[in-house]
mmCIF file of C-alpha atoms in Angstrom:
data_model
loop_
_atom_site.group_PDB
_atom_site.id
_atom_site.type_symbol
_atom_site.label_atom_id
_atom_site.label_comp_id
_atom_site.label_asym_id
_atom_site.label_seq_id
_atom_site.Cartn_x
_atom_site.Cartn_y
_atom_site.Cartn_z
ATOM 1 C CA MET A 1 -5.264 37.305 -24.093
ATOM 2 C CA ALA A 2 -2.682 34.914 -22.733
ATOM 3 C CA ASN A 3 -5.116 33.878 -19.867
ATOM 4 C CA ASN A 4 -8.112 32.959 -22.027
ATOM 5 C CA ALA A 5 -7.793 29.265 -21.331
ATOM 6 C CA ALA A 6 -7.805 29.897 -17.553
ATOM 7 C CA GLU A 7 -10.791 32.194 -17.792
ATOM 8 C CA ASP A 8 -12.834 30.108 -20.230
ATOM 9 C CA PRO A 9 -14.751 27.422 -18.240
ATOM 10 C CA GLN A 10 -15.283 25.581 -21.599
ATOM 11 C CA ALA A 11 -11.534 25.343 -22.257
ATOM 12 C CA GLU A 12 -10.181 21.821 -22.342
ATOM 13 C CA GLN A 13 -8.740 20.548 -19.050
ATOM 14 C CA PRO A 14 -5.412 18.667 -19.230
ATOM 15 C CA ALA A 15 -5.914 14.952 -19.634
ATOM 16 C CA GLU A 16 -5.170 12.731 -16.661
ATOM 17 C CA LEU A 17 -1.923 10.794 -17.079
ATOM 18 C CA PRO A 18 -2.174 6.995 -17.555
ATOM 19 C CA LEU A 19 -1.533 4.965 -14.415
ATOM 20 C CA SER A 20 1.677 3.541 -16.018
ATOM 21 C CA ASP A 21 3.123 6.974 -16.481
ATOM 22 C CA THR A 22 2.109 8.106 -13.003
ATOM 23 C CA GLY A 23 3.782 5.022 -11.624
ATOM 24 C CA LEU A 24 6.931 5.757 -13.586
ATOM 25 C CA ILE A 25 7.044 9.377 -12.295
ATOM 26 C CA GLY A 26 6.560 7.960 -8.746
ATOM 27 C CA ALA A 27 9.539 5.579 -9.208
ATOM 28 C CA LEU A 28 11.728 8.385 -10.549
ATOM 29 C CA ALA A 29 10.724 10.574 -7.559
ATOM 30 C CA ARG A 30 11.814 7.747 -5.256
ATOM 31 C CA LEU A 31 15.145 7.472 -7.084
ATOM 32 C CA LEU A 32 15.813 11.214 -6.822
ATOM 33 C CA ASN A 33 14.545 11.502 -3.293
ATOM 34 C CA GLU A 34 17.176 9.047 -2.088
ATOM 35 C CA ARG A 35 19.728 11.645 -3.171
ATOM 36 C CA LEU A 36 18.027 15.071 -2.910
ATOM 37 C CA VAL A 37 15.395 14.652 -0.134
ATOM 38 C CA ALA A 38 13.753 17.695 -1.653
ATOM 39 C CA LYS A 39 10.346 18.762 -0.335
ATOM 40 C CA VAL A 40 9.156 19.456 -3.852
ATOM 41 C CA ILE A 41 9.742 15.812 -4.871
ATOM 42 C CA LYS A 42 7.891 14.209 -1.858
ATOM 43 C CA PRO A 43 4.378 14.639 -3.355
ATOM 44 C CA ARG A 44 5.472 12.580 -6.406
ATOM 45 C CA LEU A 45 6.688 9.617 -4.308
ATOM 46 C CA ASP A 46 3.238 8.128 -3.956
ATOM 47 C CA ALA A 47 1.574 9.814 -6.958
ATOM 48 C CA PRO A 48 0.175 6.443 -8.130
ATOM 49 C CA LYS A 49 -1.638 5.927 -4.834
ATOM 50 C CA VAL A 50 -5.051 7.564 -5.657
ATOM 51 C CA PRO A 51 -5.305 6.136 -9.228
ATOM 52 C CA LEU A 52 -4.077 2.622 -8.188
ATOM 53 C CA LEU A 53 -6.474 2.503 -5.221
ATOM 54 C CA LYS A 54 -9.244 3.533 -7.712
ATOM 55 C CA ALA A 55 -8.134 0.749 -10.027
ATOM 56 C CA PHE A 56 -8.101 -1.687 -7.144
ATOM 57 C CA GLU A 57 -11.907 -1.303 -6.977
ATOM 58 C CA SER A 58 -11.933 -2.854 -10.510
ATOM 59 C CA GLY A 59 -9.578 -5.655 -9.589
ATOM 60 C CA GLN A 60 -6.122 -4.253 -10.218
ATOM 61 C CA SER A 61 -3.891 -4.686 -7.170
ATOM 62 C CA GLU A 62 -0.467 -4.091 -8.583
ATOM 63 C CA LEU A 63 1.251 -1.740 -10.994
ATOM 64 C CA VAL A 64 4.430 -2.975 -12.661
ATOM 65 C CA VAL A 65 6.535 0.109 -13.619
ATOM 66 C CA ARG A 66 8.503 -0.305 -16.881
ATOM 67 C CA VAL A 67 10.609 1.678 -19.260
ATOM 68 C CA GLU A 68 10.331 -0.075 -22.599
ATOM 69 C CA ASP A 69 11.100 -3.811 -21.732
ATOM 70 C CA ASP A 70 12.935 -3.000 -18.478
ATOM 71 C CA VAL A 71 10.981 -3.692 -15.309
ATOM 72 C CA ILE A 72 11.861 -0.961 -12.798
ATOM 73 C CA GLY A 73 9.772 -2.038 -9.844
ATOM 74 C CA ARG A 74 6.226 -2.392 -8.636
ATOM 75 C CA TYR A 75 3.526 -0.695 -6.567
ATOM 76 C CA LYS A 76 1.249 -3.064 -4.705
ATOM 77 C CA VAL A 77 -1.983 -2.206 -2.903
ATOM 78 C CA ASN A 78 -1.694 -3.294 0.734
ATOM 79 C CA THR A 79 -4.741 -5.406 1.609
ATOM 80 C CA VAL A 80 -6.517 -6.069 4.926
ATOM 81 C CA GLN A 81 -5.675 -9.554 6.198
ATOM 82 C CA PRO A 82 -8.660 -11.647 7.377
ATOM 83 C CA LYS A 83 -8.873 -11.944 11.152
ATOM 84 C CA VAL A 84 -11.098 -12.810 14.087
ATOM 85 C CA VAL A 85 -12.180 -9.786 16.105
ATOM 86 C CA VAL A 86 -14.478 -9.004 18.993
ATOM 87 C CA ASP A 87 -18.099 -8.714 17.883
ATOM 88 C CA GLU A 88 -19.154 -5.523 19.589
ATOM 89 C CA ASP A 89 -22.798 -6.343 18.989
ATOM 90 C CA ASN A 90 -22.427 -9.547 20.949
ATOM 91 C CA GLU A 91 -19.873 -8.511 23.620
ATOM 92 C CA ALA A 92 -21.998 -9.787 26.511
ATOM 93 C CA ALA A 93 -21.587 -13.378 25.253
ATOM 94 C CA LEU A 94 -17.843 -12.895 25.181
ATOM 95 C CA ASN A 95 -17.858 -11.477 28.681
ATOM 96 C CA ALA A 96 -19.713 -14.472 29.973
ATOM 97 C CA TYR A 97 -17.279 -16.780 28.188
ATOM 98 C CA ALA A 98 -14.292 -14.837 29.591
ATOM 99 C CA ASP A 99 -15.762 -15.105 33.092
ATOM 100 C CA THR A 100 -15.878 -18.913 32.956
ATOM 101 C CA HIS A 101 -12.486 -19.231 31.281
ATOM 102 C CA GLY A 102 -10.254 -17.065 33.412
ATOM 103 C CA GLY A 103 -10.428 -14.105 31.117
ATOM 104 C CA THR A 104 -11.713 -11.414 33.493
ATOM 105 C CA LYS A 105 -9.987 -9.251 36.133
ATOM 106 C CA VAL A 106 -11.386 -8.229 39.470
ATOM 107 C CA VAL A 107 -12.687 -5.070 37.918
ATOM 108 C CA ILE A 108 -15.053 -7.249 35.855
ATOM 109 C CA MET A 109 -13.446 -6.575 32.496
ATOM 110 C CA ARG A 110 -11.791 -8.842 30.090
ATOM 111 C CA ASP A 111 -8.093 -9.252 30.596
ATOM 112 C CA PRO A 112 -6.485 -7.683 27.529
ATOM 113 C CA THR A 113 -3.632 -10.261 27.559
ATOM 114 C CA TRP A 114 -6.102 -13.141 27.694
ATOM 115 C CA GLU A 115 -8.167 -11.515 24.880
ATOM 116 C CA LYS A 116 -5.099 -11.084 22.643
ATOM 117 C CA ALA A 117 -4.193 -14.730 23.202
ATOM 118 C CA LEU A 118 -7.754 -15.814 22.580
ATOM 119 C CA LEU A 119 -7.886 -13.898 19.248
ATOM 120 C CA GLN A 120 -4.504 -15.345 18.201
ATOM 121 C CA PHE A 121 -5.694 -18.900 18.857
ATOM 122 C CA SER A 122 -9.251 -18.449 17.500
ATOM 123 C CA GLU A 123 -10.063 -19.787 14.052
ATOM 124 C CA TYR A 124 -13.040 -19.305 11.780
ATOM 125 C CA ASP A 125 -14.681 -22.598 10.675
ATOM 126 C CA GLU A 126 -16.035 -21.956 7.179
ATOM 127 C CA GLU A 127 -18.363 -25.002 7.259
ATOM 128 C CA THR A 128 -20.177 -23.962 10.463
ATOM 129 C CA GLY A 129 -19.553 -20.233 10.465
ATOM 130 C CA LEU A 130 -18.419 -20.499 14.064
ATOM 131 C CA ILE A 131 -15.275 -19.281 15.792
ATOM 132 C CA ILE A 132 -13.254 -22.040 17.485
ATOM 133 C CA ASP A 133 -10.579 -21.737 20.199
ATOM 134 C CA LYS A 134 -7.897 -24.013 18.616
ATOM 135 C CA ARG A 135 -6.420 -24.736 22.034
ATOM 136 C CA THR A 136 -9.651 -26.300 23.476
ATOM 137 C CA GLY A 137 -11.856 -26.939 20.405
ATOM 138 C CA GLU A 138 -14.636 -24.863 22.062
ATOM 139 C CA VAL A 139 -16.879 -22.535 20.134
ATOM 140 C CA VAL A 140 -16.171 -18.974 21.326
ATOM 141 C CA PRO A 141 -19.215 -16.661 21.506
ATOM 142 C CA GLY A 142 -19.002 -12.929 20.965
ATOM 143 C CA LEU A 143 -16.322 -13.096 18.233
ATOM 144 C CA LYS A 144 -16.867 -12.584 14.473
ATOM 145 C CA TYR A 145 -14.842 -13.178 11.340
ATOM 146 C CA GLU A 146 -13.744 -10.252 9.205
ATOM 147 C CA LYS A 147 -12.964 -11.237 5.639
ATOM 148 C CA GLY A 148 -9.741 -9.710 4.355
ATOM 149 C CA GLY A 149 -8.720 -8.591 0.867
ATOM 150 C CA GLY A 150 -10.001 -5.080 0.923
ATOM 151 C CA SER A 151 -7.590 -2.151 0.492
ATOM 152 C CA THR A 152 -5.876 -0.695 3.547
ATOM 153 C CA GLY A 153 -5.498 2.564 1.649
ATOM 154 C CA ALA A 154 -1.702 2.243 1.466
ATOM 155 C CA LEU A 155 0.778 1.072 -1.187
ATOM 156 C CA THR A 156 4.026 -0.765 -0.953
ATOM 157 C CA TRP A 157 6.889 0.014 -3.409
ATOM 158 C CA THR A 158 9.641 -2.456 -4.243
ATOM 159 C CA TRP A 159 12.558 -2.041 -6.685
ATOM 160 C CA GLU A 160 12.856 -4.804 -9.285
ATOM 161 C CA LYS A 161 15.454 -7.388 -8.119
ATOM 162 C CA GLY A 162 16.884 -5.187 -5.391
ATOM 163 C CA ASP A 163 19.091 -2.524 -7.026
ATOM 164 C CA VAL A 164 18.503 -3.700 -10.630
ATOM 165 C CA GLY A 165 15.349 -1.588 -11.079
ATOM 166 C CA ARG A 166 16.942 1.500 -9.526
ATOM 167 C CA THR A 167 20.008 1.146 -11.866
ATOM 168 C CA ARG A 168 17.732 0.635 -14.921
ATOM 169 C CA LEU A 169 15.704 3.688 -14.115
ATOM 170 C CA ALA A 170 18.792 5.805 -13.517
ATOM 171 C CA ARG A 171 20.134 4.698 -16.943
ATOM 172 C CA HIS A 172 16.887 5.673 -18.757
ATOM 173 C CA TYR A 173 16.722 9.015 -16.845
ATOM 174 C CA GLN A 174 20.321 9.778 -17.681
ATOM 175 C CA SER A 175 19.762 8.995 -21.362
ATOM 176 C CA GLY A 176 16.779 11.396 -21.581
ATOM 177 C CA ALA A 177 14.384 8.614 -22.404
ATOM 178 C CA LEU A 178 11.893 9.909 -19.758
ATOM 179 C CA ASP A 179 12.026 13.576 -20.712
ATOM 180 C CA HIS A 180 8.554 13.391 -22.339
ATOM 181 C CA LEU A 181 7.105 12.545 -18.893
ATOM 182 C CA LEU A 182 9.055 15.165 -17.015
ATOM 183 C CA THR A 183 6.957 17.950 -18.636
ATOM 184 C CA GLU A 184 4.357 16.724 -16.113
ATOM 185 C CA ALA A 185 6.888 16.762 -13.251
ATOM 186 C CA PRO A 186 9.442 19.520 -14.015
ATOM 187 C CA GLU A 187 10.674 19.509 -10.337
ATOM 188 C CA LEU A 188 12.238 16.104 -11.025
ATOM 189 C CA MET A 189 14.491 17.731 -13.646
ATOM 190 C CA ALA A 190 16.300 19.906 -11.042
ATOM 191 C CA GLY A 191 19.871 19.115 -10.232
ATOM 192 C CA PRO A 192 22.305 16.715 -11.729
ATOM 193 C CA ARG A 193 20.985 13.512 -13.218
ATOM 194 C CA PRO A 194 22.159 10.358 -11.463
ATOM 195 C CA ALA A 195 24.280 8.016 -13.502
ATOM 196 C CA ALA A 196 23.415 4.297 -13.516
ATOM 197 C CA GLU A 197 26.851 3.362 -12.287
ATOM 198 C CA ASP A 198 26.611 5.898 -9.453
ATOM 199 C CA ASP A 199 23.229 4.523 -8.491
ATOM 200 C CA ALA A 200 24.609 1.032 -8.284
ATOM 201 C CA GLN A 201 26.640 2.060 -5.287
ATOM 202 C CA HIS A 202 23.536 2.982 -3.227
#
């Protein structure tokens, strides 16, 4: 009878944790991972990744992790930077441009060093929609502009004010203020709890 919930497809599934709690568990895993480097903790390090990337689709790009009024740190969705790239649908035009501007090798291919420099000095003109070589002012055919701002699918974590967030989190963990969350991540309760003053030394 103890397994009725597992056998009953109509049984209630556990509710998904709020993103703020998932972020706090991720921050705690980072704190403990610096000391324990335990394989069991590693999956928790980026626990907020999937829900935060989902929230990014609705406009949320950052998760500030707090315990009460103490800011611990933040997760930030890494975004794609805008850039000029080769337009593979119009490569023939770029090849012709490269041929007349010293950008080809004897094997009749664009010189990768030339192309890298061209892309570095190329700029998208919003008014005309054209790509301009800033060194010469010429319009460069065969390039296109890729707008940035979309998610790269990765997150960046930063502790609040260097070690301040780490020390705050250790203090709250040591006091037991996070125990209600640790029922969702019992592996984070293994081993001795770091003291805030010990953490300040790292």
